[in-house]
PDB file of C-alpha atoms and ligand atoms in Angstrom:
ATOM      1  CA  MET E   1     -12.509 -23.696   9.172  1.00 97.00           C
ATOM      2  CA  LEU E   2     -13.946 -20.473   8.168  1.00 98.00           C
ATOM      3  CA  LYS E   3     -12.026 -18.491   6.367  1.00 98.00           C
ATOM      4  CA  ILE E   4     -13.413 -14.455   7.552  1.00 98.00           C
ATOM      5  CA  GLY E   5     -12.426 -11.565   6.563  1.00 98.00           C
ATOM      6  CA  ILE E   6     -12.214  -7.959   9.240  1.00 98.00           C
ATOM      7  CA  THR E   7     -12.473  -5.266   6.391  1.00 98.00           C
ATOM      8  CA  GLY E   8     -12.456  -1.504   7.320  1.00 97.00           C
ATOM      9  CA  GLY E   9     -12.146   2.233   6.702  1.00 95.00           C
ATOM     10  CA  ILE E  10      -9.262   3.938   8.387  1.00 95.00           C
ATOM     11  CA  GLY E  11      -9.318   4.591  11.805  1.00 96.00           C
ATOM     12  CA  SER E  12     -12.504   2.531  11.694  1.00 97.00           C
ATOM     13  CA  GLY E  13     -10.451  -0.069  14.113  1.00 97.00           C
ATOM     14  CA  LYS E  14     -10.128  -3.537  12.683  1.00 97.00           C
ATOM     15  CA  SER E  15      -6.412  -4.242  13.505  1.00 97.00           C
ATOM     16  CA  THR E  16      -7.550  -3.793  16.960  1.00 97.00           C
ATOM     17  CA  ILE E  17     -10.418  -6.163  16.862  1.00 98.00           C
ATOM     18  CA  ALA E  18      -8.265  -8.320  15.318  1.00 98.00           C
ATOM     19  CA  ARG E  19      -6.401  -8.298  17.665  1.00 98.00           C
ATOM     20  CA  PHE E  20      -8.762  -8.690  19.991  1.00 98.00           C
ATOM     21  CA  PHE E  21      -9.851 -12.072  19.012  1.00 98.00           C
ATOM     22  CA  GLU E  22      -6.025 -13.700  19.008  1.00 98.00           C
ATOM     23  CA  TYR E  23      -5.732 -12.458  22.965  1.00 97.00           C
ATOM     24  CA  MET E  24      -8.809 -13.549  23.979  1.00 96.00           C
ATOM     25  CA  PHE E  25      -9.723 -16.476  22.024  1.00 97.00           C
ATOM     26  CA  GLN E  26      -6.288 -17.519  20.552  1.00 97.00           C
ATOM     27  CA  VAL E  27      -7.567 -16.950  17.277  1.00 98.00           C
ATOM     28  CA  PRO E  28      -4.575 -16.990  14.530  1.00 98.00           C
ATOM     29  CA  VAL E  29      -4.813 -14.075  12.358  1.00 98.00           C
ATOM     30  CA  TYR E  30      -3.126 -12.942   9.139  1.00 98.00           C
ATOM     31  CA  TYR E  31      -2.528  -9.424   9.166  1.00 98.00           C
ATOM     32  CA  SER E  32      -2.299  -8.508   5.612  1.00 97.00           C
ATOM     33  CA  ASP E  33      -0.472  -5.182   5.593  1.00 95.00           C
ATOM     34  CA  VAL E  34       2.405  -6.273   7.763  1.00 97.00           C
ATOM     35  CA  GLN E  35       2.438  -9.497   5.202  1.00 98.00           C
ATOM     36  CA  SER E  36       2.568  -7.750   2.171  1.00 96.00           C
ATOM     37  CA  LYS E  37       5.700  -5.745   3.847  1.00 95.00           C
ATOM     38  CA  ARG E  38       6.960  -8.691   4.459  1.00 97.00           C
ATOM     39  CA  LEU E  39       6.273 -10.378   1.510  1.00 98.00           C
ATOM     40  CA  ILE E  40       8.043  -7.200  -0.750  1.00 97.00           C
ATOM     41  CA  GLN E  41      11.597  -7.349   1.157  1.00 96.00           C
ATOM     42  CA  ASN E  42      11.866 -11.460   1.005  1.00 96.00           C
ATOM     43  CA  ASP E  43       9.704 -12.710  -1.801  1.00 97.00           C
ATOM     44  CA  ALA E  44      11.662 -13.912  -4.256  1.00 96.00           C
ATOM     45  CA  LEU E  45       8.940 -13.771  -7.560  1.00 97.00           C
ATOM     46  CA  LEU E  46       8.115 -10.472  -6.258  1.00 97.00           C
ATOM     47  CA  ILE E  47      11.286  -8.565  -5.875  1.00 97.00           C
ATOM     48  CA  GLN E  48      12.064  -9.551  -9.393  1.00 96.00           C
ATOM     49  CA  GLN E  49       8.618  -8.089 -10.490  1.00 97.00           C
ATOM     50  CA  ILE E  50       8.431  -4.795  -8.559  1.00 97.00           C
ATOM     51  CA  GLN E  51      11.971  -4.091 -10.223  1.00 96.00           C
ATOM     52  CA  GLN E  52      11.221  -4.798 -13.405  1.00 96.00           C
ATOM     53  CA  ALA E  53       7.583  -3.037 -13.097  1.00 96.00           C
ATOM     54  CA  PHE E  54       9.431   0.400 -11.263  1.00 94.00           C
ATOM     55  CA  GLY E  55      13.248  -0.140 -11.590  1.00 93.00           C
ATOM     56  CA  GLU E  56      16.112  -1.915 -10.064  1.00 93.00           C
ATOM     57  CA  HIS E  57      16.507   1.215  -7.592  1.00 93.00           C
ATOM     58  CA  ILE E  58      13.587   0.507  -5.638  1.00 94.00           C
ATOM     59  CA  TYR E  59      16.115  -1.980  -3.930  1.00 96.00           C
ATOM     60  CA  ILE E  60      18.841  -0.725  -2.238  1.00 95.00           C
ATOM     61  CA  ASP E  61      21.431  -3.221  -1.618  1.00 93.00           C
ATOM     62  CA  GLY E  62      18.811  -5.775  -0.638  1.00 91.00           C
ATOM     63  CA  VAL E  63      16.089  -3.850   1.273  1.00 94.00           C
ATOM     64  CA  ILE E  64      13.374  -2.021  -0.344  1.00 95.00           C
ATOM     65  CA  ASP E  65      13.702   2.259  -1.114  1.00 95.00           C
ATOM     66  CA  ARG E  66       9.846   2.677   0.531  1.00 92.00           C
ATOM     67  CA  LYS E  67      10.128   6.062  -0.118  1.00 92.00           C
ATOM     68  CA  ALA E  68      10.946   5.930  -3.508  1.00 92.00           C
ATOM     69  CA  LEU E  69       8.500   3.836  -3.734  1.00 93.00           C
ATOM     70  CA  ALA E  70       5.648   5.302  -2.620  1.00 91.00           C
ATOM     71  CA  HIS E  71       6.484   8.420  -4.345  1.00 91.00           C
ATOM     72  CA  ILE E  72       6.213   6.212  -7.599  1.00 92.00           C
ATOM     73  CA  VAL E  73       2.413   5.445  -7.018  1.00 90.00           C
ATOM     74  CA  PHE E  74       1.488   8.140  -4.456  1.00 81.00           C
ATOM     75  CA  ASN E  75       0.076  10.348  -6.750  1.00 79.00           C
ATOM     76  CA  ASP E  76      -0.067   7.452 -10.091  1.00 90.00           C
ATOM     77  CA  GLU E  77      -2.970   5.339  -9.885  1.00 88.00           C
ATOM     78  CA  GLU E  78      -1.622   3.682 -13.022  1.00 95.00           C
ATOM     79  CA  LYS E  79       1.433   3.164 -11.073  1.00 95.00           C
ATOM     80  CA  LEU E  80      -0.438   2.053  -8.058  1.00 92.00           C
ATOM     81  CA  ALA E  81      -2.757  -0.285  -9.980  1.00 93.00           C
ATOM     82  CA  ILE E  82       0.599  -1.768 -11.105  1.00 96.00           C
ATOM     83  CA  LEU E  83       2.052  -2.258  -7.655  1.00 95.00           C
ATOM     84  CA  ASN E  84      -1.109  -3.721  -6.697  1.00 93.00           C
ATOM     85  CA  SER E  85      -1.449  -6.543  -9.229  1.00 94.00           C
ATOM     86  CA  LEU E  86       1.423  -8.020  -8.208  1.00 96.00           C
ATOM     87  CA  ILE E  87       1.484  -7.785  -3.774  1.00 96.00           C
ATOM     88  CA  HIS E  88      -1.912  -9.089  -4.423  1.00 94.00           C
ATOM     89  CA  PRO E  89      -1.626 -12.587  -6.075  1.00 95.00           C
ATOM     90  CA  ALA E  90       2.066 -12.391  -4.047  1.00 97.00           C
ATOM     91  CA  VAL E  91      -0.695 -12.451   0.033  1.00 97.00           C
ATOM     92  CA  GLU E  92      -2.803 -14.396  -1.554  1.00 96.00           C
ATOM     93  CA  LYS E  93      -0.884 -17.216  -2.369  1.00 97.00           C
ATOM     94  CA  ASP E  94       1.608 -16.656   1.134  1.00 98.00           C
ATOM     95  CA  PHE E  95      -2.100 -16.628   2.729  1.00 98.00           C
ATOM     96  CA  GLU E  96      -3.729 -20.381   1.222  1.00 97.00           C
ATOM     97  CA  GLN E  97      -0.548 -21.397   3.017  1.00 97.00           C
ATOM     98  CA  TRP E  98      -1.021 -20.017   6.217  1.00 98.00           C
ATOM     99  CA  CYS E  99      -4.390 -20.938   6.024  1.00 98.00           C
ATOM    100  CA  ARG E 100      -3.453 -24.642   5.334  1.00 97.00           C
ATOM    101  CA  THR E 101      -1.117 -24.734   8.795  1.00 97.00           C
ATOM    102  CA  TYR E 102      -4.858 -24.037  10.376  1.00 98.00           C
ATOM    103  CA  SER E 103      -7.343 -26.121   9.118  1.00 96.00           C
ATOM    104  CA  HIS E 104      -7.842 -28.193  12.562  1.00 97.00           C
ATOM    105  CA  LEU E 105     -10.363 -25.020  14.192  1.00 98.00           C
ATOM    106  CA  PRO E 106     -12.959 -23.737  13.508  1.00 98.00           C
ATOM    107  CA  TYR E 107     -12.703 -20.448  12.251  1.00 98.00           C
ATOM    108  CA  ILE E 108      -9.019 -17.847  11.012  1.00 98.00           C
ATOM    109  CA  LEU E 109      -9.378 -14.240  10.809  1.00 98.00           C
ATOM    110  CA  LYS E 110      -7.859 -12.422   7.902  1.00 98.00           C
ATOM    111  CA  GLU E 111      -7.369  -8.659   8.381  1.00 98.00           C
ATOM    112  CA  ALA E 112      -6.985  -5.939   6.067  1.00 97.00           C
ATOM    113  CA  ALA E 113      -7.993  -2.422   5.088  1.00 93.00           C
ATOM    114  CA  LEU E 114      -8.599  -3.539   0.976  1.00 90.00           C
ATOM    115  CA  LEU E 115     -10.345  -6.952   0.497  1.00 93.00           C
ATOM    116  CA  PHE E 116     -13.166  -5.870  -1.306  1.00 93.00           C
ATOM    117  CA  GLU E 117     -11.212  -3.427  -4.255  1.00 89.00           C
ATOM    118  CA  SER E 118      -9.072  -5.963  -4.762  1.00 88.00           C
ATOM    119  CA  GLY E 119     -11.627  -8.074  -5.502  1.00 91.00           C
ATOM    120  CA  THR E 120      -9.733 -10.980  -2.084  1.00 93.00           C
ATOM    121  CA  TYR E 121     -12.937 -11.166  -0.542  1.00 95.00           C
ATOM    122  CA  ARG E 122     -13.910 -13.894  -3.381  1.00 95.00           C
ATOM    123  CA  ASN E 123     -11.522 -16.317  -1.989  1.00 95.00           C
ATOM    124  CA  LEU E 124     -12.868 -15.617   2.123  1.00 98.00           C
ATOM    125  CA  ASP E 125     -16.218 -17.331   4.044  1.00 98.00           C
ATOM    126  CA  SER E 126     -16.994 -14.209   4.474  1.00 97.00           C
ATOM    127  CA  VAL E 127     -16.254  -9.641   5.495  1.00 98.00           C
ATOM    128  CA  TYR E 128     -17.440  -8.883   8.840  1.00 98.00           C
ATOM    129  CA  THR E 129     -16.313  -4.434   8.136  1.00 98.00           C
ATOM    130  CA  VAL E 130     -15.392  -2.606  11.279  1.00 98.00           C
ATOM    131  CA  SER E 131     -18.023   0.825  11.301  1.00 96.00           C
ATOM    132  CA  ALA E 132     -16.950   4.158  12.670  1.00 95.00           C
ATOM    133  CA  SER E 133     -17.775   7.742  11.042  1.00 93.00           C
ATOM    134  CA  GLU E 134     -15.644   9.272   9.700  1.00 93.00           C
ATOM    135  CA  GLU E 135     -15.120  12.242  12.323  1.00 94.00           C
ATOM    136  CA  ILE E 136     -14.156   9.337  15.168  1.00 95.00           C
ATOM    137  CA  ARG E 137     -11.710   7.848  12.212  1.00 95.00           C
ATOM    138  CA  ILE E 138     -10.513  11.113  11.294  1.00 95.00           C
ATOM    139  CA  ALA E 139      -9.490  12.033  15.566  1.00 94.00           C
ATOM    140  CA  ARG E 140      -7.848   8.048  16.291  1.00 94.00           C
ATOM    141  CA  VAL E 141      -5.832   8.648  13.259  1.00 94.00           C
ATOM    142  CA  ALA E 142      -4.684  11.562  13.400  1.00 92.00           C
ATOM    143  CA  LYS E 143      -3.998  10.856  17.451  1.00 92.00           C
ATOM    144  CA  ARG E 144      -2.017   7.357  16.072  1.00 93.00           C
ATOM    145  CA  ASP E 145      -0.279   8.565  13.228  1.00 91.00           C
ATOM    146  CA  SER E 146       0.915  12.290  14.834  1.00 89.00           C
ATOM    147  CA  SER E 147      -0.825  13.284  10.847  1.00 89.00           C
ATOM    148  CA  THR E 148      -4.312  15.922  10.087  1.00 91.00           C
ATOM    149  CA  ASP E 149      -6.964  15.743   9.223  1.00 92.00           C
ATOM    150  CA  ALA E 150      -6.388  16.721   5.673  1.00 92.00           C
ATOM    151  CA  GLU E 151      -3.983  14.079   5.633  1.00 90.00           C
ATOM    152  CA  VAL E 152      -5.740  11.580   7.103  1.00 91.00           C
ATOM    153  CA  LYS E 153      -9.485  12.777   4.558  1.00 93.00           C
ATOM    154  CA  ALA E 154      -6.637  11.693   1.686  1.00 89.00           C
ATOM    155  CA  ARG E 155      -6.150   8.492   2.591  1.00 88.00           C
ATOM    156  CA  ILE E 156      -9.895   7.862   2.913  1.00 91.00           C
ATOM    157  CA  SER E 157     -10.310   9.001  -0.390  1.00 89.00           C
ATOM    158  CA  LYS E 158      -8.743   6.508  -2.004  1.00 83.00           C
ATOM    159  CA  GLN E 159     -10.511   3.607  -0.233  1.00 88.00           C
ATOM    160  CA  TRP E 160     -14.666   2.226  -0.663  1.00 91.00           C
ATOM    161  CA  SER E 161     -16.723   5.168   0.902  1.00 93.00           C
ATOM    162  CA  GLU E 162     -18.374   3.494   4.403  1.00 92.00           C
ATOM    163  CA  GLU E 163     -21.301   2.572   2.483  1.00 94.00           C
ATOM    164  CA  GLN E 164     -20.473   0.100  -0.429  1.00 95.00           C
ATOM    165  CA  ARG E 165     -18.258  -1.740   2.154  1.00 95.00           C
ATOM    166  CA  ASN E 166     -21.504  -2.250   4.237  1.00 95.00           C
ATOM    167  CA  SER E 167     -23.549  -2.767   1.317  1.00 95.00           C
ATOM    168  CA  HIS E 168     -21.080  -5.649   0.300  1.00 96.00           C
ATOM    169  CA  ALA E 169     -20.037  -7.052   3.636  1.00 97.00           C
ATOM    170  CA  GLN E 170     -22.378 -10.542   5.864  1.00 97.00           C
ATOM    171  CA  GLY E 171     -21.855  -8.453   8.915  1.00 98.00           C
ATOM    172  CA  ILE E 172     -20.742  -5.422  10.075  1.00 98.00           C
ATOM    173  CA  ILE E 173     -19.696  -4.442  13.254  1.00 98.00           C
ATOM    174  CA  TYR E 174     -19.678  -1.690  15.224  1.00 97.00           C
ATOM    175  CA  ASN E 175     -16.601   0.552  16.511  1.00 97.00           C
ATOM    176  CA  ASN E 176     -18.249   4.451  17.370  1.00 94.00           C
ATOM    177  CA  ASP E 177     -19.011   5.350  20.530  1.00 85.00           C
ATOM    178  CA  GLU E 178     -22.892   4.503  20.549  1.00 89.00           C
ATOM    179  CA  GLU E 179     -22.543   0.637  20.267  1.00 93.00           C
ATOM    180  CA  LEU E 180     -20.748  -1.892  22.348  1.00 97.00           C
ATOM    181  CA  LEU E 181     -17.785  -3.130  20.874  1.00 97.00           C
ATOM    182  CA  ILE E 182     -17.032  -6.398  22.931  1.00 97.00           C
ATOM    183  CA  PRO E 183     -20.167  -8.542  23.220  1.00 97.00           C
ATOM    184  CA  GLN E 184     -20.918  -7.660  19.593  1.00 98.00           C
ATOM    185  CA  LEU E 185     -17.278  -9.948  19.529  1.00 98.00           C
ATOM    186  CA  LEU E 186     -18.683 -12.512  22.229  1.00 98.00           C
ATOM    187  CA  GLN E 187     -21.261 -13.106  19.592  1.00 98.00           C
ATOM    188  CA  LEU E 188     -19.656 -13.449  16.592  1.00 98.00           C
ATOM    189  CA  HIS E 189     -16.821 -15.798  17.759  1.00 98.00           C
ATOM    190  CA  GLN E 190     -19.898 -18.309  19.611  1.00 98.00           C
ATOM    191  CA  LYS E 191     -21.079 -17.801  15.941  1.00 98.00           C
ATOM    192  CA  TRP E 192     -18.664 -18.718  14.287  1.00 98.00           C
ATOM    193  CA  THR E 193     -16.584 -21.631  16.494  1.00 97.00           C
ATOM    194  CA  ALA E 194     -20.541 -22.893  16.329  1.00 92.00           C
TER     195      ALA E 194
HETATM  196  P1  ATP B   1      -5.564   1.407  10.043  1.00 59.20           P
HETATM  197  O1  ATP B   1      -5.797   0.984   8.605  1.00 59.20           O
HETATM  198  O2  ATP B   1      -4.537   2.647   9.790  1.00 59.20           O
HETATM  199  O3  ATP B   1      -4.861   0.479  10.030  1.00 59.20           O
HETATM  200  P2  ATP B   1      -7.453   0.283  11.746  1.00 59.20           P
HETATM  201  O4  ATP B   1      -9.002   0.604  11.233  1.00 59.20           O
HETATM  202  O5  ATP B   1      -6.694  -1.128  12.355  1.00 59.20           O
HETATM  203  O6  ATP B   1      -6.615   1.708  10.955  1.00 59.20           O
HETATM  204  P3  ATP B   1      -6.881   0.795  15.226  1.00 59.20           P
HETATM  205  O7  ATP B   1      -5.331   1.176  13.901  1.00 59.20           O
HETATM  206  O8  ATP B   1      -7.220  -0.981  15.149  1.00 59.20           O
HETATM  207  O9  ATP B   1      -7.618   0.609  13.097  1.00 59.20           O
HETATM  208  O10 ATP B   1      -7.689   1.553  15.283  1.00 59.20           O
HETATM  209  C1  ATP B   1      -7.359   3.385  14.732  1.00 59.20           C
HETATM  210  C2  ATP B   1      -7.150   4.043  16.572  1.00 59.20           C
HETATM  211  O11 ATP B   1      -8.289   4.235  17.271  1.00 59.20           O
HETATM  212  C3  ATP B   1      -5.741   2.650  17.369  1.00 59.20           C
HETATM  213  O12 ATP B   1      -5.018   3.778  18.195  1.00 59.20           O
HETATM  214  C4  ATP B   1      -6.735   2.237  18.467  1.00 59.20           C
HETATM  215  O13 ATP B   1      -6.165   2.018  20.305  1.00 59.20           O
HETATM  216  C5  ATP B   1      -7.797   3.700  18.421  1.00 59.20           C
HETATM  217  N1  ATP B   1      -8.969   2.812  18.755  1.00 59.20           N
HETATM  218  C6  ATP B   1      -9.612   1.408  17.405  1.00 59.20           C
HETATM  219  N2  ATP B   1     -10.966   1.442  18.453  1.00 59.20           N
HETATM  220  C7  ATP B   1     -11.040   1.661  19.348  1.00 59.20           C
HETATM  221  C8  ATP B   1     -12.244   2.205  20.838  1.00 59.20           C
HETATM  222  N3  ATP B   1     -13.401   1.505  20.280  1.00 59.20           N
HETATM  223  N4  ATP B   1     -11.949   3.549  21.658  1.00 59.20           N
HETATM  224  C9  ATP B   1     -10.880   3.856  21.337  1.00 59.20           C
HETATM  225  N5  ATP B   1      -9.928   4.151  20.510  1.00 59.20           N
HETATM  226  C10 ATP B   1      -9.951   3.215  18.989  1.00 59.20           C
END
């Protein structure tokens, strides 16, 4: 079974593309962001590590205080790195376990924003990045999240650039207004099931 990563900058459309594979071809998709939120809330070891690093008050009656945690890490690179160093191994362990259920299939997808930045791309057979211009991505996210252009730009500035991702990926899925998307996805499905 191939483990294929789908990454891309904010608003590139990686979740939309992952959902297409899930619904059209019944391909199992591991949505890293969704799973990490679940683990932060339910994984006993991770909870203990987060409390040790950031204080017991980060959980109120067993429920993570997302605002308090975001407040701590948002403008503090060092604290954000500590949080990531706790979350990424927990997600990796969970992902490996999840993969075992699907070992009979030709391939599965792992959708994640930070596959390269986290180094977790190393545990995958290949990584494809979803590419769209910054202008398009800002417009999509502003519409989706009702955020301002400046807020989206601030989030973009914390991620790898489009060029960095493109040069590290085994392939690029173009999700802009210039190329047809679905033929690219059909071709990849054929490739990964061949
Ligand atoms: P994030 O990193 O923020 O999770 P993402 O890369 O997963 O973003 P999506 O949530 O899939 O991006 O897409 C961002 C928005 O753009 C969504 O509202 C989605 O419906 C829309 N979108 C994605 N691709 C297209 C497209 N080809 N045409 C029109 N809208 C699109």
